[in-house]
Short mmCIF file of N, CA and C in Angstrom, two decimals:
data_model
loop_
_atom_site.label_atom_id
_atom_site.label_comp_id
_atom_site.label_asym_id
_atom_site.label_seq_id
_atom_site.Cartn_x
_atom_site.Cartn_y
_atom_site.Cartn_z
N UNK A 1 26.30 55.58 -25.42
CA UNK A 1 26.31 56.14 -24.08
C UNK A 1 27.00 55.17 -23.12
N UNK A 2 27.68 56.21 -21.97
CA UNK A 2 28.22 54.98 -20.74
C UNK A 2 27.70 54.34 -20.31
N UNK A 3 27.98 53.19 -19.99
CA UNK A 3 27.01 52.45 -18.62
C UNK A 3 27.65 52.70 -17.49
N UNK A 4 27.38 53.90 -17.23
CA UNK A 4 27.39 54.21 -15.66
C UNK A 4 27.11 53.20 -14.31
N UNK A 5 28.45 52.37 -13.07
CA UNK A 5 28.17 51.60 -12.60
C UNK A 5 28.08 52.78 -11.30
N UNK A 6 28.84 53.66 -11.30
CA UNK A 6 29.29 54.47 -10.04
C UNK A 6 29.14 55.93 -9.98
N UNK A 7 28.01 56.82 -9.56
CA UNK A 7 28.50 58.50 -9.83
C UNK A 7 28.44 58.79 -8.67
N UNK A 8 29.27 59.45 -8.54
CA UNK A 8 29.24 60.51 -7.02
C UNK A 8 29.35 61.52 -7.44
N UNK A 9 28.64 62.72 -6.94
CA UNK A 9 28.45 63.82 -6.89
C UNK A 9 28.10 64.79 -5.77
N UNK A 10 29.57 65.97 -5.85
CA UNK A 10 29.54 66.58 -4.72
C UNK A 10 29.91 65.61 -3.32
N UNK A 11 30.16 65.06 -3.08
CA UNK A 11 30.42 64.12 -1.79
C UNK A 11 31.36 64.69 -0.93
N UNK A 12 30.82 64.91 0.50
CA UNK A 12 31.46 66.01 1.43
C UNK A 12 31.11 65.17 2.74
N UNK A 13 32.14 65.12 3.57
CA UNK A 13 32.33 64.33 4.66
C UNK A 13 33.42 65.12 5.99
N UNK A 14 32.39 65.71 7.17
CA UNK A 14 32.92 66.69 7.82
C UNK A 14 32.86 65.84 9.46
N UNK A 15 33.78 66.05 9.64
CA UNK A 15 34.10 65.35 10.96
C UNK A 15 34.12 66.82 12.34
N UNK A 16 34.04 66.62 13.31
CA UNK A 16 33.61 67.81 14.49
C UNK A 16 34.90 67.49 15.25
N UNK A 17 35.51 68.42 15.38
CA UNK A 17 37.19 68.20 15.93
C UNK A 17 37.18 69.14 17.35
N UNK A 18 38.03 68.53 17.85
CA UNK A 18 38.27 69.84 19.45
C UNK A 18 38.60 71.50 18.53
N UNK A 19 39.47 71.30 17.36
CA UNK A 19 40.38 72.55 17.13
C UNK A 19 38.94 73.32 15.72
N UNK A 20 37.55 72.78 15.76
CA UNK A 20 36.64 72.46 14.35
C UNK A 20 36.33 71.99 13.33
N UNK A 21 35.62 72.24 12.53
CA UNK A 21 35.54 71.25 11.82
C UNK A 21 36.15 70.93 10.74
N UNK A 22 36.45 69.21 10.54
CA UNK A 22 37.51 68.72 9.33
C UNK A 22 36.92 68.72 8.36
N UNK A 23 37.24 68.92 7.42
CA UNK A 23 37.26 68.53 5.69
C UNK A 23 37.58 67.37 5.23
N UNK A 24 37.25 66.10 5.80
CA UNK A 24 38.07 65.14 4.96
C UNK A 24 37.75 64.63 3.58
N UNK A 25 36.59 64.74 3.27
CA UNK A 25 36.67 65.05 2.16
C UNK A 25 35.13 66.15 1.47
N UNK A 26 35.74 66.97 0.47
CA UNK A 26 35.36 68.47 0.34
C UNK A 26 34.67 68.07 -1.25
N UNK A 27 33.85 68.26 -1.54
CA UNK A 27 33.33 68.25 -2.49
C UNK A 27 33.75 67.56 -3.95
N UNK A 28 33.81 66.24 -3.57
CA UNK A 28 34.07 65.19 -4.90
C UNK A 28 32.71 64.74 -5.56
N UNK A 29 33.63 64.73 -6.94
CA UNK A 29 32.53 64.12 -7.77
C UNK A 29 32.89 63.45 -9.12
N UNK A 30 33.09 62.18 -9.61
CA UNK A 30 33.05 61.39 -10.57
C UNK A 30 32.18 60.45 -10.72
N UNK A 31 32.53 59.55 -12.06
CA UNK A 31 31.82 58.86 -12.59
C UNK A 31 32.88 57.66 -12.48
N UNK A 32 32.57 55.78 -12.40
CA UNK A 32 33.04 54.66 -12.84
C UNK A 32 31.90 54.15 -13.80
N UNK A 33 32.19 53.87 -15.09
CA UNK A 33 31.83 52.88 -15.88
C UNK A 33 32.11 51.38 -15.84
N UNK A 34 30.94 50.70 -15.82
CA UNK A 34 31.02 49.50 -15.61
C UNK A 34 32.12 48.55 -16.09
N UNK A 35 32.57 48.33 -15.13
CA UNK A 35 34.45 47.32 -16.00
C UNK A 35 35.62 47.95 -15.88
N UNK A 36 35.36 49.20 -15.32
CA UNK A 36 36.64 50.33 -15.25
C UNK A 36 36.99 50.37 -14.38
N UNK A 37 38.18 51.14 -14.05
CA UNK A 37 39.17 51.27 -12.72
C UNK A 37 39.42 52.29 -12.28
N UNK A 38 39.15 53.10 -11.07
CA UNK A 38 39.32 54.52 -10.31
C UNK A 38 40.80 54.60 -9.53
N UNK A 39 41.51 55.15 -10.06
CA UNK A 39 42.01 55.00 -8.59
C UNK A 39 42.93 56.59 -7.95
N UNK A 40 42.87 56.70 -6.87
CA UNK A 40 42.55 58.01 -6.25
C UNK A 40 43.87 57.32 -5.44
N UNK A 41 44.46 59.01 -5.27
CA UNK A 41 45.85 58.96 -5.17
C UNK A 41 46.21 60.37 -4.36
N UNK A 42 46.80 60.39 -3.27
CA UNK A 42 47.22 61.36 -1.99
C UNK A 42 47.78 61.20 -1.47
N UNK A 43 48.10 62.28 -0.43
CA UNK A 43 49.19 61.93 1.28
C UNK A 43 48.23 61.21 2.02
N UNK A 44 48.85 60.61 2.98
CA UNK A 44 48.14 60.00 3.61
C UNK A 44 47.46 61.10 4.69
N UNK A 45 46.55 60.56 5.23
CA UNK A 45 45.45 61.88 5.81
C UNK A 45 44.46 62.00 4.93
N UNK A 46 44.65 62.52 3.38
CA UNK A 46 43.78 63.50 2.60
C UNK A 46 42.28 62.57 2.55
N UNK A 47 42.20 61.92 2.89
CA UNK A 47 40.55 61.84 2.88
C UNK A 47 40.18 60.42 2.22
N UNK A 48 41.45 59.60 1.06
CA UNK A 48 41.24 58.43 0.87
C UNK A 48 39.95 57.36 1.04
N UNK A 49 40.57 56.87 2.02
CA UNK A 49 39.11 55.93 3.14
C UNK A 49 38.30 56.20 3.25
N UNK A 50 38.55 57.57 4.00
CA UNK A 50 36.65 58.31 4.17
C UNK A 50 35.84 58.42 3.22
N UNK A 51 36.57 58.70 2.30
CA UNK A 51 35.89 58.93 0.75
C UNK A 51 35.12 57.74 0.54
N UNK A 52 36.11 56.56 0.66
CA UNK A 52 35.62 55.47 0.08
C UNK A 52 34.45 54.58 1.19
N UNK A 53 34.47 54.75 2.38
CA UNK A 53 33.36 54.06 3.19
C UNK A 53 32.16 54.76 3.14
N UNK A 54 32.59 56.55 2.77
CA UNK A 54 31.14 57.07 2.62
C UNK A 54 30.60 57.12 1.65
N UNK A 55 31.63 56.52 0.25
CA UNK A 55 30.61 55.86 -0.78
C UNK A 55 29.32 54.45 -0.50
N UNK A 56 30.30 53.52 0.27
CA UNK A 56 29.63 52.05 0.50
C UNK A 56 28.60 52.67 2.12
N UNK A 57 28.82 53.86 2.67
CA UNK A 57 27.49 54.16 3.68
C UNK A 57 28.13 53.31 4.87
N UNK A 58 29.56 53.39 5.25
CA UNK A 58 29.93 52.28 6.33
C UNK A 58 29.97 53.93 7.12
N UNK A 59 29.81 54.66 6.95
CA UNK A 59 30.29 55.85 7.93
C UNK A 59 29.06 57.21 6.62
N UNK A 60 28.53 57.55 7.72
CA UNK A 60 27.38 58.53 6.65
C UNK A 60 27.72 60.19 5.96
N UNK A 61 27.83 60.05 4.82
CA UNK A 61 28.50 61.03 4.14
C UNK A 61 27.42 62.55 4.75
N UNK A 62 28.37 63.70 5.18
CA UNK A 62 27.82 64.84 5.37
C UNK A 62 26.80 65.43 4.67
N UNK A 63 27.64 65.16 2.97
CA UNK A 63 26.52 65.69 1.83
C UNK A 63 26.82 65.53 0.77
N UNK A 64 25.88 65.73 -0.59
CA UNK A 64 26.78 64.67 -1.80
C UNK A 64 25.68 63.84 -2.36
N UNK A 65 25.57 63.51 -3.38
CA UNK A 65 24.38 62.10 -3.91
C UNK A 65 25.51 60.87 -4.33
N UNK A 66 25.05 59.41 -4.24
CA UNK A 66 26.11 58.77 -4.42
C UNK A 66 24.63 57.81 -5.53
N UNK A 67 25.13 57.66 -6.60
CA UNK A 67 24.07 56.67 -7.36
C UNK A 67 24.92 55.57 -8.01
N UNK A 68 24.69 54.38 -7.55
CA UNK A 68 24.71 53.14 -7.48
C UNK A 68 23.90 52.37 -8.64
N UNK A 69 24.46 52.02 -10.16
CA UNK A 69 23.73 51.56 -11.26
C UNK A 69 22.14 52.48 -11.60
N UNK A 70 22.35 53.72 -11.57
CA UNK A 70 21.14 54.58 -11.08
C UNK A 70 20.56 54.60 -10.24
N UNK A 71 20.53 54.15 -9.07
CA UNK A 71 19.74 54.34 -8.41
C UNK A 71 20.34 55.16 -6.91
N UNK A 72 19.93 56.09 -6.79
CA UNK A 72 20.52 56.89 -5.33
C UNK A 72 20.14 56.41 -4.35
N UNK A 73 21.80 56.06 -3.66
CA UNK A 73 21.74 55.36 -2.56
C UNK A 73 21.84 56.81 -1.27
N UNK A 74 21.94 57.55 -1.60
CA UNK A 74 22.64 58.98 -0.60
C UNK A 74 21.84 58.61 0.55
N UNK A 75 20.66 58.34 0.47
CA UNK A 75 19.55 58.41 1.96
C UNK A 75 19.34 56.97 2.16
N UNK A 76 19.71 56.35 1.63
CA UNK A 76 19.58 54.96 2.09
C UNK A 76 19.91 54.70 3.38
N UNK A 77 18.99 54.05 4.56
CA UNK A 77 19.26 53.71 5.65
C UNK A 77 19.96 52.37 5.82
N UNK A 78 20.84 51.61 6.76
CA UNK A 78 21.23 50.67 6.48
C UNK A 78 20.86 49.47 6.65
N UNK A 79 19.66 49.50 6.38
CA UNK A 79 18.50 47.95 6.49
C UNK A 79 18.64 48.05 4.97
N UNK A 80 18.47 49.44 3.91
CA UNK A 80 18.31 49.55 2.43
C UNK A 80 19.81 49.02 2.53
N UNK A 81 21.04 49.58 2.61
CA UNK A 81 21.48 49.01 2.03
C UNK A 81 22.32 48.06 2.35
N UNK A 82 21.71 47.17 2.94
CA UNK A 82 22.03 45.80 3.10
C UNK A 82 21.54 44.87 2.29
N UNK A 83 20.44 45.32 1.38
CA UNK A 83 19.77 44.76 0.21
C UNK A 83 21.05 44.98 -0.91
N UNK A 84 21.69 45.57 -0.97
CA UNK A 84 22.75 45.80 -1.86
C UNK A 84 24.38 45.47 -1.73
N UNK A 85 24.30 45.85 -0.15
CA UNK A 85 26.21 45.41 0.21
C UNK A 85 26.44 44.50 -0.47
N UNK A 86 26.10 43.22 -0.89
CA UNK A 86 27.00 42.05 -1.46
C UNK A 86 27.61 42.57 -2.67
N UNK A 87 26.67 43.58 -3.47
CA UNK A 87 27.16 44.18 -4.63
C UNK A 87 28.41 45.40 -4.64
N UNK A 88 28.72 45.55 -3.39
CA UNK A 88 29.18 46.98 -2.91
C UNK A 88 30.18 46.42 -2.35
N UNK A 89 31.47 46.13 -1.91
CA UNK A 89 32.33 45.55 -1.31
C UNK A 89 34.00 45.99 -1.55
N UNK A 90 34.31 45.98 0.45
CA UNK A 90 35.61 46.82 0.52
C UNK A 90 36.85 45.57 0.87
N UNK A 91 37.66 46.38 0.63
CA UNK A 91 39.23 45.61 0.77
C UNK A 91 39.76 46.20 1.77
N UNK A 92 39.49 46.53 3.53
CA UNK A 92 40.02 47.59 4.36
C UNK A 92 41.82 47.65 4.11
N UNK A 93 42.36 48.20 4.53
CA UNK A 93 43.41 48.84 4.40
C UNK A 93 44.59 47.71 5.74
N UNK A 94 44.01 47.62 6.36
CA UNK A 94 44.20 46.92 8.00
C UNK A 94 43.61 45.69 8.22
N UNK A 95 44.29 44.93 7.84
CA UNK A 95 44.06 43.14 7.49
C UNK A 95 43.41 42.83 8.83
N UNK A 96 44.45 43.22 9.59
CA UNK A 96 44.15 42.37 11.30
C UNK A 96 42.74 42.49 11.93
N UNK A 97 42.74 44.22 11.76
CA UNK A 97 41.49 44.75 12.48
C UNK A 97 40.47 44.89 11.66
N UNK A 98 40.51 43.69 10.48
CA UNK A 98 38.71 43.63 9.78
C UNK A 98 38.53 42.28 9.74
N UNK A 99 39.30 41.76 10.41
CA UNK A 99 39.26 39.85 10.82
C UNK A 99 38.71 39.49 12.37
N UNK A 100 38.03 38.78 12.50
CA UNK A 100 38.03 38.32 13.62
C UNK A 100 38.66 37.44 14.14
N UNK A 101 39.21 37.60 14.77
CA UNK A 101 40.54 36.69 15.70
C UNK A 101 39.85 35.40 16.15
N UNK A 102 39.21 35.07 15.97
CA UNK A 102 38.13 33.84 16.75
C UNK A 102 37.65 32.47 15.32
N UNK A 103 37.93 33.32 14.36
CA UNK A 103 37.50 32.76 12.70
C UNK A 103 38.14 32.45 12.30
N UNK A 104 38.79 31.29 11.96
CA UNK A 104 39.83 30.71 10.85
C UNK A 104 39.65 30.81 9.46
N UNK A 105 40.90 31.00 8.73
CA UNK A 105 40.36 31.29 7.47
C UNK A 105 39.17 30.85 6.68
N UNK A 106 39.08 29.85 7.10
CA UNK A 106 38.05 28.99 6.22
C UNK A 106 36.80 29.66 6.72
N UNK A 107 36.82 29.72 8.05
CA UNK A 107 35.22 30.29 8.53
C UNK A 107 35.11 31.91 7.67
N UNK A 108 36.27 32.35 8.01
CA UNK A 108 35.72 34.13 7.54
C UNK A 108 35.41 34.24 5.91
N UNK A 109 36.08 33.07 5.25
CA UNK A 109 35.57 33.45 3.99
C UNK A 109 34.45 32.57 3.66
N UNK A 110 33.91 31.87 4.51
CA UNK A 110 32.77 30.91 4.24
C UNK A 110 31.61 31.80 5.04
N UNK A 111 31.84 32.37 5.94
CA UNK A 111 31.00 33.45 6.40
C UNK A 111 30.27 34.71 5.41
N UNK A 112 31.37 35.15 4.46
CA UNK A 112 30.95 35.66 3.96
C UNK A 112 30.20 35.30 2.70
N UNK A 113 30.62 34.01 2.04
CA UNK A 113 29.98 32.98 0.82
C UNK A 113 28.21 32.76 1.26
N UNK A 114 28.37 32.69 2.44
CA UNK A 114 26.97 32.34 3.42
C UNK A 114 25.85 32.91 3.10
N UNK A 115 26.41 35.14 2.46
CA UNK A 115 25.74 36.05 2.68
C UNK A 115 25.17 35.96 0.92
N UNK A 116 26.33 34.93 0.15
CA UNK A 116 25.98 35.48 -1.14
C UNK A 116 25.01 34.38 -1.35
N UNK A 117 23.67 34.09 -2.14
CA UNK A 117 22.81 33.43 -2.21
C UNK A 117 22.81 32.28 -2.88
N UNK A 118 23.73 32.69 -3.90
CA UNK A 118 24.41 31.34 -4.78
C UNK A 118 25.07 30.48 -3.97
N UNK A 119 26.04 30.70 -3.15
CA UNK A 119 26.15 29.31 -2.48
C UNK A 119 26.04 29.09 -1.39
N UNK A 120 25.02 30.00 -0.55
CA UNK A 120 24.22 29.08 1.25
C UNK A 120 23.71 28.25 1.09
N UNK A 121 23.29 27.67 0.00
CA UNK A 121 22.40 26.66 -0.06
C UNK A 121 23.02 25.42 0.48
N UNK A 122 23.96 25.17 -0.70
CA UNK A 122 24.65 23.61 -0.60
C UNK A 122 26.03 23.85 0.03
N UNK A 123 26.19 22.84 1.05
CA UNK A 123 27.62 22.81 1.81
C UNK A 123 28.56 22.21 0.40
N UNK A 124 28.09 21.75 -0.07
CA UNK A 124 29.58 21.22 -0.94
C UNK A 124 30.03 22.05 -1.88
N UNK A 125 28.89 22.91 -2.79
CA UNK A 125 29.45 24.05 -3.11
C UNK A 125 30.11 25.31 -2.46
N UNK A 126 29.83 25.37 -1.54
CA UNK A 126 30.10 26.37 -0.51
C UNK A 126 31.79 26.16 -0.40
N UNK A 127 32.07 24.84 0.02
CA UNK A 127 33.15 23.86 0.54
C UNK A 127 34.09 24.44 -0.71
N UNK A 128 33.41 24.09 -2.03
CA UNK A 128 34.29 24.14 -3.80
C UNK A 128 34.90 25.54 -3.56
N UNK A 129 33.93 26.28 -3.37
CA UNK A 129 34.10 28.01 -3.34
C UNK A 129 35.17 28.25 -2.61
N UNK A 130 35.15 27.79 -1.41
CA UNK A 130 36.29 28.35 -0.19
C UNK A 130 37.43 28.44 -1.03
N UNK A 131 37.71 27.07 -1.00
CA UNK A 131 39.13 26.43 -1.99
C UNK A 131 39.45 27.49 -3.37
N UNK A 132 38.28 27.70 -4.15
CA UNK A 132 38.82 28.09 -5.39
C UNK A 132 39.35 29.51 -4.68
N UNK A 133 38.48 30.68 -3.98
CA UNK A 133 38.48 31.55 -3.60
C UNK A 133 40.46 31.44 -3.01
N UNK A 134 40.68 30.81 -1.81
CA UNK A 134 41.65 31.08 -1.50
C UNK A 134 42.89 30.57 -2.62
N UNK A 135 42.74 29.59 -3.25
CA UNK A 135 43.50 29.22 -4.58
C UNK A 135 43.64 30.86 -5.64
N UNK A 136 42.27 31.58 -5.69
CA UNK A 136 42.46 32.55 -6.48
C UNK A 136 43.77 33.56 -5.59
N UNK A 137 43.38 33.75 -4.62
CA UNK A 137 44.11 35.23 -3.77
C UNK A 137 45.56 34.67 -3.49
N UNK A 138 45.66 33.14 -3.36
CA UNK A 138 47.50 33.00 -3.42
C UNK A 138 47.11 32.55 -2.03
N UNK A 139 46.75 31.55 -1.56
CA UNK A 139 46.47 31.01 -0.26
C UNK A 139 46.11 29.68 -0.46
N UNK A 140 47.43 28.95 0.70
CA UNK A 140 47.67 27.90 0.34
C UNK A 140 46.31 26.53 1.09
N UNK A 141 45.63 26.15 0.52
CA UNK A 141 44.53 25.27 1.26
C UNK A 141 45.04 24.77 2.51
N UNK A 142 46.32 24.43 2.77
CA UNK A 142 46.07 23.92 4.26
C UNK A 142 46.07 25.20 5.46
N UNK A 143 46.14 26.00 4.79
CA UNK A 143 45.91 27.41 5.76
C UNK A 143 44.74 27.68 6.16
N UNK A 144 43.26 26.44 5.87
CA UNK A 144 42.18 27.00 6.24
C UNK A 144 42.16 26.68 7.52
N UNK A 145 42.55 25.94 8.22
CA UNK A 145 42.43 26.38 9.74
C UNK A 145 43.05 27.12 10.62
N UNK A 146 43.81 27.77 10.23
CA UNK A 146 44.74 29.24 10.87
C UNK A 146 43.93 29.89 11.18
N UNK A 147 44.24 30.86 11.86
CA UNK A 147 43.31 31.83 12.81
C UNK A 147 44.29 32.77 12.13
N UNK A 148 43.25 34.15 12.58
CA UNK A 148 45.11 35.38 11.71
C UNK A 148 45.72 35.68 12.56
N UNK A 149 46.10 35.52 13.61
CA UNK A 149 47.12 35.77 14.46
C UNK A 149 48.22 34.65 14.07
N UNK A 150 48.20 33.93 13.41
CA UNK A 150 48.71 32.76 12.87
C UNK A 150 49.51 33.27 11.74
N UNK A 151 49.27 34.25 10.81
CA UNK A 151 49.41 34.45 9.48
C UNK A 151 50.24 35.96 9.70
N UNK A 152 50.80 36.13 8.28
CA UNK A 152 51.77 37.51 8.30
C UNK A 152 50.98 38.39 7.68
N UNK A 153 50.85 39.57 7.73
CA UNK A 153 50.31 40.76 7.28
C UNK A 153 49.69 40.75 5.76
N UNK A 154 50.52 39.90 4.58
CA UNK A 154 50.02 39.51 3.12
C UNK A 154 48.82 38.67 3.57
N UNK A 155 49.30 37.66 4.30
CA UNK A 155 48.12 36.30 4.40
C UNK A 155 47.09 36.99 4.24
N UNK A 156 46.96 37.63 5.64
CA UNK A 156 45.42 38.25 5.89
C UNK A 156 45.11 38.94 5.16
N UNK A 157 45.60 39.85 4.93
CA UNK A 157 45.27 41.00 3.64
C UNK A 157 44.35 39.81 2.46
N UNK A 158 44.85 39.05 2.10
CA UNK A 158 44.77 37.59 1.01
C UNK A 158 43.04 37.35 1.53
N UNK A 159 43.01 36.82 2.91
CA UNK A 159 41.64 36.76 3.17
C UNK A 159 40.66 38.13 2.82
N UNK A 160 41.08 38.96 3.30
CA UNK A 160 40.19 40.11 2.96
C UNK A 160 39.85 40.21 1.44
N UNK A 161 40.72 40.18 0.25
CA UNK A 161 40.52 39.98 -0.87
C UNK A 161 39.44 38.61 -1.08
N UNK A 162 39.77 37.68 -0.41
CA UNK A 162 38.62 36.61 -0.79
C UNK A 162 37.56 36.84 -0.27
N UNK A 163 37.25 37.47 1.02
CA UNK A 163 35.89 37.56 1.35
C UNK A 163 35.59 38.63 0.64
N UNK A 164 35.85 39.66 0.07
CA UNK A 164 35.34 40.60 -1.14
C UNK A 164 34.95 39.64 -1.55
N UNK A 165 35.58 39.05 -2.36
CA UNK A 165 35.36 38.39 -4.03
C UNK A 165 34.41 37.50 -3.50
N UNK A 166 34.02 37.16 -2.61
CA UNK A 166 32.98 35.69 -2.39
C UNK A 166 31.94 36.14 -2.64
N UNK A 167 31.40 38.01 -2.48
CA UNK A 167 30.23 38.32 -2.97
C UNK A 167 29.66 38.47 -4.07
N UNK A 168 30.73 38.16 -5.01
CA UNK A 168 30.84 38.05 -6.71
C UNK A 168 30.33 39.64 -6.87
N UNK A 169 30.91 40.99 -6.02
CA UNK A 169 30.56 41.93 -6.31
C UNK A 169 30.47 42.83 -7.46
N UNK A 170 29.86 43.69 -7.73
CA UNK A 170 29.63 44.72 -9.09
C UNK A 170 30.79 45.99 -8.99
N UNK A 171 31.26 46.35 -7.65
CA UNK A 171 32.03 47.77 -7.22
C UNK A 171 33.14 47.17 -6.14
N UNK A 172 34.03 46.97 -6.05
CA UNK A 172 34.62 47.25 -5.07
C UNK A 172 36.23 47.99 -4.13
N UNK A 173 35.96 48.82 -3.55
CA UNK A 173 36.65 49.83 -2.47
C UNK A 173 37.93 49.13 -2.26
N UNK A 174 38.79 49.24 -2.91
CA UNK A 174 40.21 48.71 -2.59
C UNK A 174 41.00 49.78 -2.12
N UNK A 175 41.08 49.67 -0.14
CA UNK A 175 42.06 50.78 0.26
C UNK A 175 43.27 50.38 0.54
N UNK A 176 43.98 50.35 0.06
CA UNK A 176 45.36 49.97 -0.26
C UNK A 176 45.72 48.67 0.04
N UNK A 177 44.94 47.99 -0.54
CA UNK A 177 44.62 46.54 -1.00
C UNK A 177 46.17 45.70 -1.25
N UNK A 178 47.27 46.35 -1.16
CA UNK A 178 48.61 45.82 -1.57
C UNK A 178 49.49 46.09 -0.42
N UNK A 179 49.21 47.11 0.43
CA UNK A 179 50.62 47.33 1.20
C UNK A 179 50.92 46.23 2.28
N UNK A 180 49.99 45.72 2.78
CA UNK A 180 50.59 44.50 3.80
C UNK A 180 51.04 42.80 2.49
N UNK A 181 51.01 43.43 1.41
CA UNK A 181 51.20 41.76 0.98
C UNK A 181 52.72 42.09 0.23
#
């Protein structure tokens, strides 16, 4: 049998428009097995993103069950699943506007290392992590004090990939994880 990491079923996400109501996305439903790769493919518009934040509950799906290593997350409020986000983790699409302009590289991906439990503890591991992390995504260490207004459209994109990966996640939402690099 599979080891089911991901099922969605039925997943319907209706937005309230001046002209009525949108469809962005209409009744999906698959399965990811643990170690495997999804990847979902359209015009732009068709529902992509939405799909994918109202899997991770960043925006609340209309209707639909979404089960998460078995367990249904569909009604999960987001105190529940904040017990889980580290495991759940997106790659936004829009480098600039999921950075904070105020955070230098080093802070935003040490911000997020912070959240994972394995390394808040000790600053020097924390410190090891940054480095390997941006060494993994193609980011050069003296770039940790840049701010992203500093950096070109790949850079940042580069951070967003590392603060994913700092949560050593189980799933994660890559929305077009390549076009700014």
């Amino acid at each position: 049998m599979a080891d089911i990491l991901l099922e969605v079923r039925n997943l319907k996400k209706y937005f309230d428009t001046p002209s009525g109501l949108l469809h962005a996305v209409d009744d999906v439903s698959f399965t990811i097995e643990r170690g495997k790769t999804l990847g979902i493919v359209g015009e732009s518009g068709c529902g992509k993103s939405t799909m994918g934040r109202s899997i991770l509950k960043l925006i609340e799906p209309t209707d639909g069950e979404i089960y998460f290593e078995g367990v249904d997350i569909s009604k999960h409020k987001s105190s529940e699943m904040r017990q889980i986000r580290n495991q759940m983790q997106i790659i936004f699409q829009d480098p600039f506007s999921s950075l904070d302009p105020r955070r230098t590289v080093g802070q935003s991906i040490r911000d997020a290392l912070k959240k994972n439990s394995k390394y808040s503890k000790e600053k020097k591991s924390l410190e090891k992590r940054v480095f390997e992390l941006m060494e993994t995504v193609g980011l050069s260490a003296r770039l940790i004090n840049a701010y992203p207004h500093e950096l070109d459209g790949g850079r940042r994109q580069r951070i967003g990939v590392a603060r994913a990966l700092a949560m050593d996640p189980k799933f994660i939402v890559c929305d077009e994880p390549v076009s700014a690099l």
